[in-house]
Amino acid sequence: MQLRVLPLYVLFFLACNTANRTASAPAVPVTLADRPKNIILLIGDGMASPQVTAGLYWKGVGKSVWERFRIVGFHKSHAHDECVTDSAAGATAFACGQKTKNGAIGMVPPDYTPCRTILEELDAQGWATGMVVSCSATHATPASFIAHQDIRAFTESIAEDYLSTPLDCFVGGGKGYFDDRPDKKNLLDSLRQRGYIVQSGLGFGRLPVNGAAPFMLFTADREPQSALAGRRYLPEATGKVCEYLQKRSPKGFFLMVEGSQIDWALHANDALWLKSEMLDFDATVATALRFAETNGETLVIVTGDHECGGLGLNRDVNKNKFAPAFAARLHSAAMVPVYAFGPKAELFSGIYQNTDIYFKMWDALGLPALATQNSTLKTQN
Ligand code: MG
Ligand code: ZN
């Protein structure tokens, strides 16, 4: 009987729809522009599919940010000459569109010369640029967007490279690499002379959030706390910096955000630490997504640079849970998922090289990329 079947069907449909609503409804429905003005690239260091899966179940199905993305792809993370990448070569691939050797910061083959990063180039073309991270400014991932050094351990030289690009804002640790150095230089004084507001702590209260001046907000002298120990600034800082960058240039902005310590929890094979970092990153991505949903001109890309820890999600005696297990203390070659939202998000579906993320960002903006694809590892097995 049609009349009896139909109401049941409608009830079922409504129930499912309601369950999905909190997870998928945009903050304010907006019409997306044809092209993005702004790009937010969020990198979960060490984060591949198992880490995202764990984060999703820890947060709770329907509550996690991951299921809100409709466009998902995968990148092949390998370095120029090794199947398993480190974070320096991984971030240089995103920043410059070039595969390089492990440990190199914004330096690429064949002669290991500096490559111009997308952040540096957009900055030069009038975009506002920023970085928000849970590591120090000199750590491999943020460094690869602004510095050019053969070896990632050259932290003092990396800090000096921050003086070469007029980055609009930085939030993260590493103040000591600028003002407590073996060479006794005080780079913070140099930054102040260039008009930067430099501040330590977590408060945005005295910062030029109206876009009036560039700023550096140092959240730690060296590396910031772990999320497990109480670090909480990444989500809020991401939201504040989006608002700031939007006011800073009418042309648009490029923002790189890193959940830096996901990788450190994995190296330590510490599941509790990993859980706290994944939940922190979930909230951070949700903040960026909320900004993009209301803004309509912002492309959000979320990915990792490589897998780490060989994370397994095993059967637990409690059937409603999984048991995290680690097969390694180092990085692995697993493909890394890419999530995209906003104008031109569809470019990020499929399987491609990590370097293609650079080219796809330029493509999305409708501007020519500076780099051309370089050689890639011929994998065996
Ligand atoms: Mg990193
Ligand atoms: Zn690592």
Short mmCIF file of N, CA, C and O in Angstrom, two decimals, residues 19-71:
data_model
loop_
_atom_site.label_atom_id
_atom_site.label_comp_id
_atom_site.label_asym_id
_atom_site.label_seq_id
_atom_site.Cartn_x
_atom_site.Cartn_y
_atom_site.Cartn_z
N ALA A 19 20.64 13.48 11.13
CA ALA A 19 21.91 12.97 11.66
C ALA A 19 23.09 13.60 10.93
O ALA A 19 24.14 13.84 11.52
N ASN A 20 22.90 13.86 9.65
CA ASN A 20 24.01 14.40 8.87
C ASN A 20 24.16 15.90 9.03
O ASN A 20 25.19 16.45 8.73
N ARG A 21 23.07 16.55 9.46
CA ARG A 21 23.05 18.01 9.33
C ARG A 21 24.19 18.70 10.08
O ARG A 21 24.85 19.56 9.54
N THR A 22 24.43 18.29 11.32
CA THR A 22 25.47 18.97 12.09
C THR A 22 26.84 18.83 11.42
O THR A 22 27.65 19.73 11.48
N ALA A 23 27.04 17.70 10.77
CA ALA A 23 28.35 17.46 10.18
C ALA A 23 28.53 18.18 8.85
O ALA A 23 29.64 18.58 8.53
N SER A 24 27.47 18.37 8.07
CA SER A 24 27.69 18.79 6.69
C SER A 24 27.15 20.18 6.36
O SER A 24 27.52 20.74 5.35
N ALA A 25 26.28 20.74 7.20
CA ALA A 25 25.69 22.02 6.82
C ALA A 25 26.70 23.15 6.95
O ALA A 25 27.38 23.26 7.96
N PRO A 26 26.82 24.00 5.92
CA PRO A 26 27.73 25.14 6.04
C PRO A 26 27.23 26.13 7.09
O PRO A 26 26.04 26.18 7.38
N ALA A 27 28.15 26.91 7.66
CA ALA A 27 27.80 27.88 8.70
C ALA A 27 26.75 28.86 8.17
O ALA A 27 25.75 29.12 8.81
N VAL A 28 27.00 29.41 7.02
CA VAL A 28 26.04 30.28 6.33
C VAL A 28 26.09 29.87 4.87
O VAL A 28 27.18 29.80 4.30
N PRO A 29 24.96 29.59 4.26
CA PRO A 29 25.02 29.18 2.85
C PRO A 29 25.52 30.34 1.99
O PRO A 29 24.98 31.43 2.06
N VAL A 30 26.57 30.11 1.26
CA VAL A 30 27.08 31.15 0.37
C VAL A 30 27.25 30.57 -1.02
O VAL A 30 27.38 29.37 -1.19
N THR A 31 27.26 31.46 -1.99
CA THR A 31 27.58 31.04 -3.35
C THR A 31 29.09 31.11 -3.48
O THR A 31 29.69 32.12 -3.14
N LEU A 32 29.68 30.02 -3.92
CA LEU A 32 31.13 30.03 -4.07
C LEU A 32 31.52 30.79 -5.33
O LEU A 32 30.85 30.70 -6.36
N ALA A 33 32.60 31.56 -5.24
CA ALA A 33 33.14 32.26 -6.41
C ALA A 33 33.66 31.24 -7.42
O ALA A 33 33.83 30.06 -7.10
N ASP A 34 33.93 31.69 -8.64
CA ASP A 34 34.48 30.79 -9.65
C ASP A 34 35.91 30.40 -9.33
O ASP A 34 36.34 29.29 -9.59
N ARG A 35 36.64 31.34 -8.79
CA ARG A 35 38.04 31.10 -8.41
C ARG A 35 38.27 31.58 -6.99
O ARG A 35 37.61 32.51 -6.54
N PRO A 36 39.24 30.99 -6.28
CA PRO A 36 39.54 31.50 -4.93
C PRO A 36 40.37 32.77 -4.99
O PRO A 36 41.18 32.96 -5.91
N LYS A 37 40.16 33.63 -4.00
CA LYS A 37 41.05 34.76 -3.75
C LYS A 37 42.08 34.36 -2.70
O LYS A 37 43.22 34.80 -2.71
N ASN A 38 41.60 33.52 -1.78
CA ASN A 38 42.43 33.11 -0.64
C ASN A 38 42.67 31.61 -0.67
O ASN A 38 41.81 30.85 -1.10
N ILE A 39 43.86 31.21 -0.20
CA ILE A 39 44.15 29.78 -0.05
C ILE A 39 44.60 29.54 1.39
O ILE A 39 45.48 30.23 1.90
N ILE A 40 43.97 28.55 2.02
CA ILE A 40 44.44 28.07 3.33
C ILE A 40 44.90 26.63 3.12
O ILE A 40 44.11 25.76 2.77
N LEU A 41 46.20 26.41 3.29
CA LEU A 41 46.77 25.07 3.18
C LEU A 41 47.06 24.58 4.59
O LEU A 41 47.90 25.16 5.29
N LEU A 42 46.35 23.54 5.00
CA LEU A 42 46.56 22.98 6.35
C LEU A 42 47.29 21.65 6.23
O LEU A 42 46.86 20.76 5.47
N ILE A 43 48.40 21.53 6.95
CA ILE A 43 49.23 20.32 6.87
C ILE A 43 49.26 19.65 8.23
O ILE A 43 49.67 20.25 9.23
N GLY A 44 48.82 18.40 8.27
CA GLY A 44 48.99 17.59 9.47
C GLY A 44 50.27 16.79 9.30
O GLY A 44 50.34 15.87 8.49
N ASP A 45 51.31 17.17 10.02
CA ASP A 45 52.60 16.49 9.82
C ASP A 45 52.49 15.04 10.27
O ASP A 45 52.08 14.77 11.39
N GLY A 46 52.84 14.12 9.38
CA GLY A 46 52.78 12.69 9.71
C GLY A 46 51.39 12.08 9.55
O GLY A 46 51.18 10.92 9.91
N MET A 47 50.46 12.86 9.01
CA MET A 47 49.06 12.45 8.96
C MET A 47 48.67 11.85 7.61
O MET A 47 48.65 12.54 6.60
N ALA A 48 48.37 10.55 7.61
CA ALA A 48 47.83 9.91 6.41
C ALA A 48 46.49 9.26 6.79
O ALA A 48 45.88 9.63 7.80
N SER A 49 46.03 8.30 6.00
CA SER A 49 44.68 7.74 6.23
C SER A 49 44.47 7.14 7.62
O SER A 49 43.42 7.37 8.22
N PRO A 50 45.41 6.34 8.16
CA PRO A 50 45.14 5.76 9.48
C PRO A 50 44.99 6.83 10.57
O PRO A 50 44.15 6.70 11.46
N GLN A 51 45.79 7.89 10.48
CA GLN A 51 45.72 8.96 11.47
C GLN A 51 44.37 9.69 11.37
O GLN A 51 43.77 10.04 12.39
N VAL A 52 43.92 9.94 10.12
CA VAL A 52 42.63 10.60 9.94
C VAL A 52 41.50 9.69 10.44
O VAL A 52 40.57 10.14 11.11
N THR A 53 41.60 8.39 10.15
CA THR A 53 40.58 7.43 10.61
C THR A 53 40.51 7.45 12.13
O THR A 53 39.42 7.52 12.72
N ALA A 54 41.68 7.38 12.77
CA ALA A 54 41.72 7.39 14.23
C ALA A 54 41.10 8.69 14.76
O ALA A 54 40.27 8.67 15.67
N GLY A 55 41.48 9.81 14.15
CA GLY A 55 40.96 11.10 14.58
C GLY A 55 39.44 11.17 14.44
O GLY A 55 38.75 11.69 15.31
N LEU A 56 38.94 10.61 13.35
CA LEU A 56 37.50 10.62 13.08
C LEU A 56 36.75 9.81 14.15
O LEU A 56 35.74 10.27 14.69
N TYR A 57 37.23 8.63 14.48
CA TYR A 57 36.54 7.80 15.48
C TYR A 57 36.70 8.38 16.89
O TYR A 57 35.80 8.29 17.71
N TRP A 58 37.87 8.96 17.17
CA TRP A 58 38.08 9.58 18.48
C TRP A 58 37.12 10.76 18.68
O TRP A 58 36.58 10.97 19.74
N LYS A 59 36.96 11.54 17.62
CA LYS A 59 36.07 12.71 17.71
C LYS A 59 34.61 12.25 17.75
O LYS A 59 33.78 12.86 18.43
N GLY A 60 34.30 11.23 17.02
CA GLY A 60 32.92 10.72 16.97
C GLY A 60 32.34 10.91 15.58
O GLY A 60 32.40 12.01 15.03
N VAL A 61 31.81 9.86 15.02
CA VAL A 61 31.22 9.92 13.68
C VAL A 61 30.11 10.97 13.69
O VAL A 61 29.29 11.02 14.60
N GLY A 62 30.10 11.80 12.67
CA GLY A 62 29.10 12.88 12.60
C GLY A 62 29.58 14.16 13.25
O GLY A 62 28.99 15.22 13.05
N LYS A 63 30.63 14.09 14.07
CA LYS A 63 31.15 15.29 14.73
C LYS A 63 32.47 15.75 14.11
O LYS A 63 32.87 16.89 14.25
N SER A 64 33.16 14.81 13.49
CA SER A 64 34.48 15.10 12.96
C SER A 64 34.40 15.98 11.71
O SER A 64 33.43 15.92 10.95
N VAL A 65 35.45 16.75 11.48
CA VAL A 65 35.48 17.66 10.33
C VAL A 65 35.68 16.88 9.01
O VAL A 65 35.26 17.33 7.95
N TRP A 66 36.30 15.72 9.10
CA TRP A 66 36.74 15.03 7.89
C TRP A 66 35.58 14.66 6.97
O TRP A 66 35.70 14.73 5.75
N GLU A 67 34.46 14.27 7.54
CA GLU A 67 33.33 13.83 6.72
C GLU A 67 32.60 14.98 6.05
O GLU A 67 31.67 14.76 5.28
N ARG A 68 32.99 16.22 6.38
CA ARG A 68 32.33 17.36 5.75
C ARG A 68 32.91 17.67 4.37
O ARG A 68 32.32 18.44 3.62
N PHE A 69 34.06 17.11 4.05
CA PHE A 69 34.66 17.38 2.74
C PHE A 69 34.04 16.47 1.68
O PHE A 69 33.84 15.29 1.92
N ARG A 70 33.73 17.04 0.54
CA ARG A 70 33.16 16.28 -0.56
C ARG A 70 34.24 15.93 -1.61
O ARG A 70 34.03 15.09 -2.46
N ILE A 71 35.34 16.64 -1.59
CA ILE A 71 36.41 16.39 -2.55
C ILE A 71 37.61 15.82 -1.80
O ILE A 71 38.15 16.45 -0.89
#
